[in-house]
Structures are given as structure tokens and as C-alpha cells.
PDB file of C-alpha atoms in Angstrom:
ATOM      1  CA  MET A   1     137.864  46.011 106.733  1.00 66.00           C
ATOM      2  CA  LEU A   2     135.377  44.903 104.078  1.00 69.00           C
ATOM      3  CA  GLU A   3     132.489  45.937 106.320  1.00 70.00           C
ATOM      4  CA  LYS A   4     134.064  49.378 106.827  1.00 71.00           C
ATOM      5  CA  LEU A   5     134.470  49.813 103.075  1.00 69.00           C
ATOM      6  CA  LYS A   6     130.815  48.899 102.563  1.00 73.00           C
ATOM      7  CA  LEU A   7     129.762  51.426 105.200  1.00 70.00           C
ATOM      8  CA  LEU A   8     131.922  54.141 103.630  1.00 72.00           C
ATOM      9  CA  GLY A   9     130.442  53.354 100.226  1.00 69.00           C
ATOM     10  CA  TYR A  10     126.964  53.642 101.723  1.00 68.00           C
ATOM     11  CA  LEU A  11     127.844  56.872 103.525  1.00 68.00           C
ATOM     12  CA  VAL A  12     129.097  58.646 100.394  1.00 65.00           C
ATOM     13  CA  ALA A  13     126.303  57.086  98.272  1.00 68.00           C
ATOM     14  CA  ILE A  14     128.890  55.875  95.796  1.00 64.00           C
ATOM     15  CA  GLU A  15     126.196  54.778  93.331  1.00 62.00           C
ATOM     16  CA  HIS A  16     125.237  58.430  92.832  1.00 65.00           C
ATOM     17  CA  THR A  17     128.539  59.020  91.059  1.00 69.00           C
ATOM     18  CA  ILE A  18     126.397  58.398  87.994  1.00 71.00           C
ATOM     19  CA  PHE A  19     125.090  61.999  88.246  1.00 71.00           C
ATOM     20  CA  SER A  20     128.420  63.616  87.404  1.00 75.00           C
ATOM     21  CA  GLY A  21     129.943  60.501  85.836  1.00 83.00           C
ATOM     22  CA  MET A  22     127.745  60.667  82.758  1.00 90.00           C
ATOM     23  CA  PHE A  23     128.769  64.248  82.057  1.00 93.00           C
ATOM     24  CA  ILE A  24     132.472  63.585  82.343  1.00 92.00           C
ATOM     25  CA  LEU A  25     131.878  60.841  79.759  1.00 92.00           C
ATOM     26  CA  ILE A  26     130.035  63.292  77.515  1.00 95.00           C
ATOM     27  CA  ALA A  27     133.019  65.641  77.705  1.00 95.00           C
ATOM     28  CA  LEU A  28     135.419  62.764  76.980  1.00 93.00           C
ATOM     29  CA  VAL A  29     133.432  61.638  73.937  1.00 93.00           C
ATOM     30  CA  VAL A  30     133.242  65.098  72.368  1.00 95.00           C
ATOM     31  CA  ALA A  31     136.824  66.075  73.242  1.00 94.00           C
ATOM     32  CA  GLY A  32     138.198  62.663  72.267  1.00 91.00           C
ATOM     33  CA  LEU A  33     136.808  62.896  68.749  1.00 89.00           C
ATOM     34  CA  GLN A  34     138.079  66.455  68.393  1.00 88.00           C
ATOM     35  CA  ALA A  35     141.555  65.334  69.471  1.00 87.00           C
ATOM     36  CA  HIS A  36     141.399  62.139  67.353  1.00 83.00           C
ATOM     37  CA  LEU A  37     142.391  59.970  70.327  1.00 80.00           C
ATOM     38  CA  GLY A  38     143.429  56.424  69.557  1.00 78.00           C
ATOM     39  CA  PHE A  39     141.774  53.467  71.274  1.00 75.00           C
ATOM     40  CA  VAL A  40     144.569  52.765  73.765  1.00 81.00           C
ATOM     41  CA  GLU A  41     145.011  56.437  74.649  1.00 85.00           C
ATOM     42  CA  GLY A  42     141.264  56.843  74.981  1.00 83.00           C
ATOM     43  CA  VAL A  43     140.924  53.892  77.377  1.00 88.00           C
ATOM     44  CA  GLN A  44     143.845  55.156  79.461  1.00 91.00           C
ATOM     45  CA  THR A  45     142.336  58.632  79.702  1.00 90.00           C
ATOM     46  CA  LEU A  46     138.929  57.193  80.583  1.00 90.00           C
ATOM     47  CA  PHE A  47     140.461  55.090  83.362  1.00 93.00           C
ATOM     48  CA  LEU A  48     142.348  58.036  84.864  1.00 93.00           C
ATOM     49  CA  CYS A  49     139.276  60.288  84.696  1.00 91.00           C
ATOM     50  CA  ALA A  50     137.122  57.634  86.359  1.00 89.00           C
ATOM     51  CA  LEU A  51     139.660  57.347  89.177  1.00 91.00           C
ATOM     52  CA  ALA A  52     139.866  61.124  89.558  1.00 92.00           C
ATOM     53  CA  LEU A  53     136.076  61.410  89.684  1.00 89.00           C
ATOM     54  CA  LEU A  54     135.810  58.660  92.278  1.00 88.00           C
ATOM     55  CA  PHE A  55     138.515  60.193  94.502  1.00 92.00           C
ATOM     56  CA  ALA A  56     137.072  63.717  94.191  1.00 92.00           C
ATOM     57  CA  ARG A  57     133.519  62.666  94.946  1.00 89.00           C
ATOM     58  CA  ASN A  58     134.543  60.465  97.875  1.00 90.00           C
ATOM     59  CA  PHE A  59     136.515  63.365  99.324  1.00 93.00           C
ATOM     60  CA  ALA A  60     133.627  65.800  98.850  1.00 90.00           C
ATOM     61  CA  MET A  61     131.008  63.518 100.393  1.00 88.00           C
ATOM     62  CA  GLY A  62     133.253  62.396 103.249  1.00 90.00           C
ATOM     63  CA  PHE A  63     134.251  65.969 104.069  1.00 93.00           C
ATOM     64  CA  ASN A  64     130.610  67.018 103.961  1.00 90.00           C
ATOM     65  CA  ARG A  65     129.694  64.329 106.463  1.00 88.00           C
ATOM     66  CA  LEU A  66     132.494  65.523 108.748  1.00 90.00           C
ATOM     67  CA  ALA A  67     131.491  69.181 108.484  1.00 91.00           C
ATOM     68  CA  ASP A  68     127.760  68.503 108.926  1.00 89.00           C
ATOM     69  CA  ARG A  69     128.017  65.866 111.656  1.00 88.00           C
ATOM     70  CA  LYS A  70     126.620  68.170 114.351  1.00 88.00           C
ATOM     71  CA  PHE A  71     123.560  68.811 112.172  1.00 89.00           C
ATOM     72  CA  ASP A  72     123.171  65.177 111.060  1.00 87.00           C
ATOM     73  CA  ILE A  73     122.930  64.126 114.718  1.00 90.00           C
ATOM     74  CA  LYS A  74     119.881  66.354 115.237  1.00 88.00           C
ATOM     75  CA  ASN A  75     118.130  65.752 111.912  1.00 86.00           C
ATOM     76  CA  GLU A  76     115.562  62.959 111.958  1.00 85.00           C
ATOM     77  CA  ARG A  77     116.320  62.168 108.296  1.00 83.00           C
ATOM     78  CA  THR A  78     120.076  61.779 108.821  1.00 82.00           C
ATOM     79  CA  LYS A  79     120.556  60.667 112.438  1.00 83.00           C
ATOM     80  CA  ASN A  80     121.088  57.015 111.419  1.00 85.00           C
ATOM     81  CA  ARG A  81     124.003  57.693 109.070  1.00 83.00           C
ATOM     82  CA  PRO A  82     127.118  55.596 109.868  1.00 83.00           C
ATOM     83  CA  SER A  83     129.113  58.770 110.551  1.00 81.00           C
ATOM     84  CA  VAL A  84     126.618  59.704 113.276  1.00 84.00           C
ATOM     85  CA  ASP A  85     125.658  56.449 114.977  1.00 82.00           C
ATOM     86  CA  GLY A  86     129.238  55.273 115.578  1.00 81.00           C
ATOM     87  CA  ARG A  87     129.569  52.632 112.865  1.00 85.00           C
ATOM     88  CA  ILE A  88     132.248  54.822 111.244  1.00 84.00           C
ATOM     89  CA  SER A  89     134.601  56.634 113.606  1.00 86.00           C
ATOM     90  CA  LEU A  90     135.712  60.217 113.080  1.00 88.00           C
ATOM     91  CA  THR A  91     139.293  58.995 112.689  1.00 90.00           C
ATOM     92  CA  THR A  92     138.279  56.602 109.913  1.00 87.00           C
ATOM     93  CA  LEU A  93     136.346  59.339 108.158  1.00 89.00           C
ATOM     94  CA  ARG A  94     139.259  61.781 108.385  1.00 92.00           C
ATOM     95  CA  VAL A  95     141.692  59.195 106.989  1.00 91.00           C
ATOM     96  CA  PHE A  96     139.191  58.451 104.213  1.00 90.00           C
ATOM     97  CA  CYS A  97     139.046  62.145 103.255  1.00 92.00           C
ATOM     98  CA  VAL A  98     142.820  62.606 103.276  1.00 95.00           C
ATOM     99  CA  ALA A  99     143.416  59.418 101.309  1.00 95.00           C
ATOM    100  CA  ASN A 100     140.930  60.411  98.609  1.00 94.00           C
ATOM    101  CA  ALA A 101     142.319  63.960  98.397  1.00 96.00           C
ATOM    102  CA  LEU A 102     145.834  62.592  97.905  1.00 97.00           C
ATOM    103  CA  GLY A 103     144.526  60.080  95.383  1.00 96.00           C
ATOM    104  CA  PHE A 104     142.832  62.852  93.393  1.00 96.00           C
ATOM    105  CA  VAL A 105     145.986  65.002  93.310  1.00 97.00           C
ATOM    106  CA  GLY A 106     148.096  61.999  92.321  1.00 97.00           C
ATOM    107  CA  VAL A 107     145.824  60.974  89.459  1.00 96.00           C
ATOM    108  CA  SER A 108     145.610  64.596  88.288  1.00 95.00           C
ATOM    109  CA  TYR A 109     149.417  64.660  88.132  1.00 96.00           C
ATOM    110  CA  ALA A 110     149.334  61.527  85.990  1.00 95.00           C
ATOM    111  CA  ILE A 111     146.832  63.099  83.569  1.00 94.00           C
ATOM    112  CA  ASN A 112     148.634  66.302  82.577  1.00 93.00           C
ATOM    113  CA  ALA A 113     150.111  69.553  83.903  1.00 93.00           C
ATOM    114  CA  LEU A 114     146.885  71.592  83.754  1.00 93.00           C
ATOM    115  CA  ALA A 115     144.925  68.895  85.585  1.00 93.00           C
ATOM    116  CA  PHE A 116     147.569  68.882  88.329  1.00 95.00           C
ATOM    117  CA  LYS A 117     147.503  72.692  88.655  1.00 94.00           C
ATOM    118  CA  LEU A 118     143.722  72.655  88.970  1.00 94.00           C
ATOM    119  CA  SER A 119     143.547  69.756  91.441  1.00 94.00           C
ATOM    120  CA  LEU A 120     143.996  71.780  94.646  1.00 95.00           C
ATOM    121  CA  PRO A 121     141.567  74.570  93.593  1.00 94.00           C
ATOM    122  CA  PHE A 122     139.042  71.847  92.701  1.00 94.00           C
ATOM    123  CA  LEU A 123     139.423  70.271  96.160  1.00 95.00           C
ATOM    124  CA  ALA A 124     139.044  73.689  97.810  1.00 95.00           C
ATOM    125  CA  ILE A 125     135.747  74.257  95.978  1.00 93.00           C
ATOM    126  CA  LEU A 126     134.500  70.785  96.934  1.00 92.00           C
ATOM    127  CA  ALA A 127     135.364  71.354 100.602  1.00 93.00           C
ATOM    128  CA  GLY A 128     134.005  74.895 100.632  1.00 92.00           C
ATOM    129  CA  TYR A 129     130.514  73.740  99.691  1.00 91.00           C
ATOM    130  CA  SER A 130     130.130  72.019 103.071  1.00 89.00           C
ATOM    131  CA  TYR A 131     130.175  75.374 104.876  1.00 91.00           C
ATOM    132  CA  MET A 132     128.146  77.487 102.435  1.00 91.00           C
ATOM    133  CA  LYS A 133     124.727  76.804 103.977  1.00 88.00           C
ATOM    134  CA  ARG A 134     125.944  78.322 107.231  1.00 89.00           C
ATOM    135  CA  PHE A 135     126.027  81.801 105.714  1.00 90.00           C
ATOM    136  CA  SER A 136     124.559  81.843 102.187  1.00 90.00           C
ATOM    137  CA  TYR A 137     121.537  80.414 100.377  1.00 89.00           C
ATOM    138  CA  LEU A 138     123.758  80.153  97.268  1.00 92.00           C
ATOM    139  CA  ALA A 139     124.899  76.783  98.638  1.00 92.00           C
ATOM    140  CA  HIS A 140     122.636  75.014  96.121  1.00 94.00           C
ATOM    141  CA  LEU A 141     124.417  76.674  93.215  1.00 94.00           C
ATOM    142  CA  VAL A 142     127.831  75.982  94.751  1.00 93.00           C
ATOM    143  CA  LEU A 143     126.911  72.288  94.847  1.00 91.00           C
ATOM    144  CA  GLY A 144     126.034  72.618  91.176  1.00 93.00           C
ATOM    145  CA  VAL A 145     129.438  74.137  90.470  1.00 93.00           C
ATOM    146  CA  CYS A 146     131.080  71.208  92.273  1.00 91.00           C
ATOM    147  CA  LEU A 147     129.434  68.679  89.962  1.00 90.00           C
ATOM    148  CA  GLY A 148     129.929  71.003  87.002  1.00 92.00           C
ATOM    149  CA  LEU A 149     133.671  70.584  87.480  1.00 91.00           C
ATOM    150  CA  ALA A 150     133.351  66.989  86.202  1.00 90.00           C
ATOM    151  CA  PRO A 151     133.008  67.786  82.468  1.00 93.00           C
ATOM    152  CA  ILE A 152     135.692  70.473  82.825  1.00 94.00           C
ATOM    153  CA  ALA A 153     138.009  67.819  84.260  1.00 92.00           C
ATOM    154  CA  GLY A 154     137.184  65.485  81.382  1.00 92.00           C
ATOM    155  CA  VAL A 155     138.019  67.973  78.662  1.00 95.00           C
ATOM    156  CA  VAL A 156     141.191  69.099  80.456  1.00 94.00           C
ATOM    157  CA  ALA A 157     142.322  65.465  80.543  1.00 92.00           C
ATOM    158  CA  VAL A 158     141.959  65.121  76.779  1.00 93.00           C
ATOM    159  CA  LEU A 159     142.727  68.546  75.344  1.00 92.00           C
ATOM    160  CA  GLY A 160     144.799  70.182  78.083  1.00 91.00           C
ATOM    161  CA  THR A 161     142.671  73.322  77.579  1.00 93.00           C
ATOM    162  CA  ILE A 162     139.129  74.480  78.458  1.00 94.00           C
ATOM    163  CA  PRO A 163     137.155  75.191  75.251  1.00 96.00           C
ATOM    164  CA  LEU A 164     133.985  77.277  75.300  1.00 97.00           C
ATOM    165  CA  TRP A 165     131.673  74.317  74.672  1.00 97.00           C
ATOM    166  CA  SER A 166     132.873  72.619  77.861  1.00 97.00           C
ATOM    167  CA  LEU A 167     131.959  75.726  79.881  1.00 97.00           C
ATOM    168  CA  TRP A 168     128.416  75.658  78.478  1.00 98.00           C
ATOM    169  CA  LEU A 169     128.166  71.950  79.325  1.00 97.00           C
ATOM    170  CA  ALA A 170     129.476  72.589  82.852  1.00 97.00           C
ATOM    171  CA  LEU A 171     127.085  75.501  83.425  1.00 97.00           C
ATOM    172  CA  GLY A 172     124.217  73.273  82.341  1.00 97.00           C
ATOM    173  CA  VAL A 173     125.276  70.680  84.900  1.00 96.00           C
ATOM    174  CA  ALA A 174     125.633  73.382  87.575  1.00 96.00           C
ATOM    175  CA  PHE A 175     122.075  74.661  87.142  1.00 97.00           C
ATOM    176  CA  TRP A 176     120.645  71.163  86.696  1.00 96.00           C
ATOM    177  CA  VAL A 177     122.180  70.102  90.029  1.00 94.00           C
ATOM    178  CA  ALA A 178     121.167  73.337  91.761  1.00 96.00           C
ATOM    179  CA  GLY A 179     117.613  72.775  90.541  1.00 96.00           C
ATOM    180  CA  PHE A 180     117.274  69.276  91.898  1.00 92.00           C
ATOM    181  CA  ASP A 181     119.136  70.133  95.119  1.00 93.00           C
ATOM    182  CA  LEU A 182     116.580  72.863  95.748  1.00 95.00           C
ATOM    183  CA  LEU A 183     113.820  70.275  95.451  1.00 94.00           C
ATOM    184  CA  TYR A 184     115.673  67.827  97.690  1.00 91.00           C
ATOM    185  CA  SER A 185     116.243  70.485 100.358  1.00 93.00           C
ATOM    186  CA  LEU A 186     112.490  70.948 100.743  1.00 93.00           C
ATOM    187  CA  GLN A 187     112.644  67.863 102.976  1.00 91.00           C
ATOM    188  CA  ASP A 188     114.782  69.763 105.512  1.00 90.00           C
ATOM    189  CA  MET A 189     112.993  73.115 105.324  1.00 92.00           C
ATOM    190  CA  GLU A 190     111.760  73.139 108.928  1.00 92.00           C
ATOM    191  CA  PHE A 191     115.009  71.716 110.307  1.00 91.00           C
ATOM    192  CA  ASP A 192     117.071  74.355 108.470  1.00 91.00           C
ATOM    193  CA  LYS A 193     114.855  77.068 109.930  1.00 92.00           C
ATOM    194  CA  GLN A 194     115.380  75.734 113.455  1.00 91.00           C
ATOM    195  CA  GLU A 195     119.163  75.557 113.008  1.00 90.00           C
ATOM    196  CA  GLY A 196     119.461  78.947 111.288  1.00 90.00           C
ATOM    197  CA  LEU A 197     120.798  77.438 108.062  1.00 90.00           C
ATOM    198  CA  TYR A 198     120.587  79.418 104.839  1.00 90.00           C
ATOM    199  CA  SER A 199     118.809  77.084 102.462  1.00 91.00           C
ATOM    200  CA  VAL A 200     116.429  78.621  99.932  1.00 95.00           C
ATOM    201  CA  PRO A 201     113.396  76.752 101.370  1.00 94.00           C
ATOM    202  CA  ALA A 202     114.228  77.936 104.909  1.00 93.00           C
ATOM    203  CA  ILE A 203     114.655  81.562 103.845  1.00 94.00           C
ATOM    204  CA  PHE A 204     112.052  81.968 101.099  1.00 95.00           C
ATOM    205  CA  GLY A 205     109.562  79.113 101.562  1.00 94.00           C
ATOM    206  CA  ALA A 206     108.426  76.156  99.481  1.00 94.00           C
ATOM    207  CA  GLN A 207     106.640  77.957  96.637  1.00 95.00           C
ATOM    208  CA  THR A 208     109.542  80.281  95.899  1.00 96.00           C
ATOM    209  CA  THR A 209     111.879  77.275  96.007  1.00 96.00           C
ATOM    210  CA  LEU A 210     109.799  75.503  93.376  1.00 96.00           C
ATOM    211  CA  TRP A 211     109.958  78.531  91.070  1.00 97.00           C
ATOM    212  CA  VAL A 212     113.700  78.991  91.552  1.00 97.00           C
ATOM    213  CA  SER A 213     114.226  75.290  90.842  1.00 97.00           C
ATOM    214  CA  ARG A 214     112.232  75.594  87.612  1.00 97.00           C
ATOM    215  CA  ALA A 215     114.295  78.618  86.558  1.00 98.00           C
ATOM    216  CA  CYS A 216     117.500  76.672  87.227  1.00 97.00           C
ATOM    217  CA  HIS A 217     116.315  73.780  85.080  1.00 98.00           C
ATOM    218  CA  ILE A 218     115.335  76.112  82.235  1.00 98.00           C
ATOM    219  CA  LEU A 219     118.823  77.607  82.379  1.00 98.00           C
ATOM    220  CA  ALA A 220     120.333  74.114  82.401  1.00 98.00           C
ATOM    221  CA  VAL A 221     118.590  73.216  79.149  1.00 98.00           C
ATOM    222  CA  LEU A 222     119.558  76.545  77.570  1.00 98.00           C
ATOM    223  CA  PHE A 223     123.220  76.004  78.466  1.00 98.00           C
ATOM    224  CA  TRP A 224     123.116  72.463  77.083  1.00 98.00           C
ATOM    225  CA  ALA A 225     121.692  73.904  73.867  1.00 98.00           C
ATOM    226  CA  LEU A 226     124.619  76.338  73.762  1.00 98.00           C
ATOM    227  CA  PHE A 227     126.937  73.376  74.331  1.00 98.00           C
ATOM    228  CA  ALA A 228     125.449  71.552  71.336  1.00 97.00           C
ATOM    229  CA  LYS A 229     125.759  74.659  69.174  1.00 97.00           C
ATOM    230  CA  SER A 230     129.283  75.573  70.294  1.00 97.00           C
ATOM    231  CA  ALA A 231     130.598  72.008  69.888  1.00 96.00           C
ATOM    232  CA  HIS A 232     128.975  71.783  66.417  1.00 95.00           C
ATOM    233  CA  LEU A 233     126.943  68.717  67.361  1.00 96.00           C
ATOM    234  CA  GLY A 234     124.314  67.200  65.095  1.00 95.00           C
ATOM    235  CA  GLY A 235     120.560  66.681  65.179  1.00 95.00           C
ATOM    236  CA  VAL A 236     120.690  63.647  67.466  1.00 97.00           C
ATOM    237  CA  ALA A 237     122.439  65.696  70.175  1.00 97.00           C
ATOM    238  CA  TRP A 238     119.807  68.417  69.839  1.00 97.00           C
ATOM    239  CA  LEU A 239     117.133  65.745  70.233  1.00 97.00           C
ATOM    240  CA  GLY A 240     118.932  64.679  73.416  1.00 97.00           C
ATOM    241  CA  VAL A 241     118.680  68.227  74.767  1.00 98.00           C
ATOM    242  CA  GLY A 242     114.936  68.107  74.088  1.00 97.00           C
ATOM    243  CA  VAL A 243     114.571  64.784  75.891  1.00 97.00           C
ATOM    244  CA  CYS A 244     116.456  66.221  78.886  1.00 96.00           C
ATOM    245  CA  LEU A 245     113.907  69.045  78.949  1.00 97.00           C
ATOM    246  CA  MET A 246     111.073  66.496  79.042  1.00 96.00           C
ATOM    247  CA  ILE A 247     112.747  64.606  81.902  1.00 95.00           C
ATOM    248  CA  LEU A 248     113.161  67.796  83.933  1.00 96.00           C
ATOM    249  CA  ILE A 249     109.537  68.768  83.332  1.00 96.00           C
ATOM    250  CA  TYR A 250     108.525  65.329  84.625  1.00 94.00           C
ATOM    251  CA  GLU A 251     110.762  65.768  87.679  1.00 94.00           C
ATOM    252  CA  GLN A 252     109.187  69.126  88.474  1.00 95.00           C
ATOM    253  CA  TRP A 253     105.705  67.661  88.012  1.00 94.00           C
ATOM    254  CA  LEU A 254     106.459  64.785  90.406  1.00 92.00           C
ATOM    255  CA  VAL A 255     107.471  67.155  93.193  1.00 93.00           C
ATOM    256  CA  LEU A 256     104.615  69.593  92.533  1.00 92.00           C
ATOM    257  CA  LYS A 257     102.142  66.715  92.719  1.00 91.00           C
ATOM    258  CA  ASP A 258     103.400  65.476  96.098  1.00 89.00           C
ATOM    259  CA  PHE A 259     106.513  66.306  98.124  1.00 87.00           C
ATOM    260  CA  ARG A 260     106.668  62.621  99.062  1.00 86.00           C
ATOM    261  CA  ASN A 261     107.842  62.050  95.475  1.00 88.00           C
ATOM    262  CA  ILE A 262     111.069  63.978  96.141  1.00 87.00           C
ATOM    263  CA  PRO A 263     113.257  60.860  96.643  1.00 85.00           C
ATOM    264  CA  LYS A 264     111.941  59.378  93.391  1.00 81.00           C
ATOM    265  CA  ALA A 265     112.494  62.645  91.534  1.00 81.00           C
ATOM    266  CA  PHE A 266     115.991  63.022  92.974  1.00 77.00           C
ATOM    267  CA  PHE A 267     117.422  59.514  92.765  1.00 75.00           C
ATOM    268  CA  VAL A 268     115.604  57.996  89.791  1.00 78.00           C
ATOM    269  CA  THR A 269     114.804  60.789  87.365  1.00 85.00           C
ATOM    270  CA  ASN A 270     118.198  62.495  87.621  1.00 84.00           C
ATOM    271  CA  GLY A 271     119.989  59.186  87.252  1.00 80.00           C
ATOM    272  CA  TYR A 272     118.180  58.546  83.974  1.00 87.00           C
ATOM    273  CA  LEU A 273     118.873  62.038  82.636  1.00 92.00           C
ATOM    274  CA  GLY A 274     122.655  61.690  82.537  1.00 91.00           C
ATOM    275  CA  VAL A 275     122.546  58.217  80.985  1.00 91.00           C
ATOM    276  CA  VAL A 276     120.015  59.270  78.339  1.00 94.00           C
ATOM    277  CA  PHE A 277     121.922  62.435  77.413  1.00 96.00           C
ATOM    278  CA  LEU A 278     125.170  60.467  77.123  1.00 95.00           C
ATOM    279  CA  GLY A 279     123.427  57.964  74.841  1.00 95.00           C
ATOM    280  CA  PHE A 280     122.275  60.688  72.474  1.00 97.00           C
ATOM    281  CA  ILE A 281     125.747  62.287  72.403  1.00 96.00           C
ATOM    282  CA  VAL A 282     127.459  58.955  71.693  1.00 95.00           C
ATOM    283  CA  VAL A 283     125.059  58.209  68.810  1.00 96.00           C
ATOM    284  CA  ASP A 284     125.434  61.741  67.444  1.00 95.00           C
ATOM    285  CA  ARG A 285     129.246  61.646  67.516  1.00 91.00           C
ATOM    286  CA  GLY A 286     129.243  58.089  66.161  1.00 89.00           C
ATOM    287  CA  LEU A 287     127.193  59.171  63.160  1.00 87.00           C
ATOM    288  CA  ALA A 288     129.498  62.157  62.617  1.00 80.00           C
ATOM    289  CA  TRP A 289     132.585  59.914  62.801  1.00 75.00           C
ATOM    290  CA  ILE A 290     131.147  57.480  60.257  1.00 66.00           C
TER     291      ILE A 290
END
């Protein structure tokens, strides 16, 4: 059982929860101070949101591996995944998806009424992404929307509403994710062409993909600036937006220099971005609270 859990954790790349996890924390910090949450209530909300994020992401990744299994078998980059080589059975993967979906709905119910009402639509969006590349090159943006739901979920958990600033934050996440997913998909450009999949690299080529990715990252920074303005954040938060811009420029430079840098740009640079941005927001809100 322990070995199966390890394999499932590897399959869904559980450590990459940090990408969306940092932004749900940003939403919790800003919303928590606006709502004047007490310590105990804040810890309880944080715990429930962390559980919801874990269940939602596990469901999304597990479902994606189920839906894409026939492609993963053929792809040289993915043919050794546990869901393909037999280490994880289809039955186990299906049970894993159902269990995490039920867990997400249950935790959403425990958070508040709005979170519960949104839980099934959220799951539908997460599942729908897995089929987008079969008929639309907007799949990259849909993936961005999936991760952009994280800060929305965080603010719903605290405020029970969706303020404008949280939409700007979520849109920033959506275009940030779409931008780095475009870069990551360059690795499968030829495979996607062979299989008739609608990724941007397969349809429009590598150079166009690079330009679209840059445009997405510019939009991400602009939306995060709107988030800082709409949430009435201070100078430290604005400095954080500027640092995020520098990180994204570095990411784009890495890939432009050599496509072999894509894994480094994807896994390392993007992991730092969320942590760094959260740090600036925490300091900014801490100074405002003092």
C-alpha cells in the first residue's frame, strides 16, 4: 500500500502543488486580513483549503493520466509513467480519482455554502482540460484557468464572495500557467503533430509559440499589477510584481537560449516565482497590519 501511494504521488507530481499552492496562500493572506480572521479560524481555514487543493489537484492529474493514457503509451517522454507501464492499474487510478473528487466536495461542504456550490463546476473544469487538446489549441489557457481557480477558492473560503482583486489575481495565474505550459509543450511538438493534437507548437510552430508565451507572461504581470491596485496593497507588493516580471524574463531567456533548458525553466523557475511572490505579499500585509 505504501509503495502504491508513493507511485501515485510520483504520477501526479505532488510536489508541484507548490505552483498553485502559493497563490491560494496569497489569496488567504489578503482576504484573511480584510476579514480580520482570528488565529484559530485562520489556521482552520488554511487547513481546509490545503486539503481542498490537494484533493482537487490529485483528481485533475489522475484524471488527466487516465484520459491521456493512449497517448502516454506512444510518447517517448511519457511511456515510463506508472499509469502506462503497469505499476499502477487502471482500477487503482480510477478509485484514486473518485476518492479525491469526493474528498474535494466533502471539504468544500465543510468550508461554506458557496464553496460547496462551486465544487462540482470546479471539478468539471479540471476534468474538461484533459480533452481540450483533442480539438482546440486553447488547451494551454484552459490549464491556466484550472490553476487560476486556486486563489478564487481561497478567497471564497474566507469571504464567501469573489471580490474583484481575486479575479485579477486568478487571471494572472491563468496567463502565467498558460505561458509556461506553452514552453513545456515545445517538447512534444513533433509528437502532437503525428497524433493530430491541437497544441500551439503543433499548429503554429516553435517561434510563434515563444511569442505567444511571452504575451501570456506580460498579461500575467499586468493582471498581478491590477490585483495589487485593486486590493490596495503597498509598495512591497508592487516590488513583488516587479520581481515576478524579472523571473519570467529569465524563464523566457532560458528557453530561448536552448530548448534543453525547458525542464529547468518549468520546474525550478516557476516554483521560485510563487514562493517569492507570497513572501512579498506576506511582508507587505504584515507591514500594513502593524
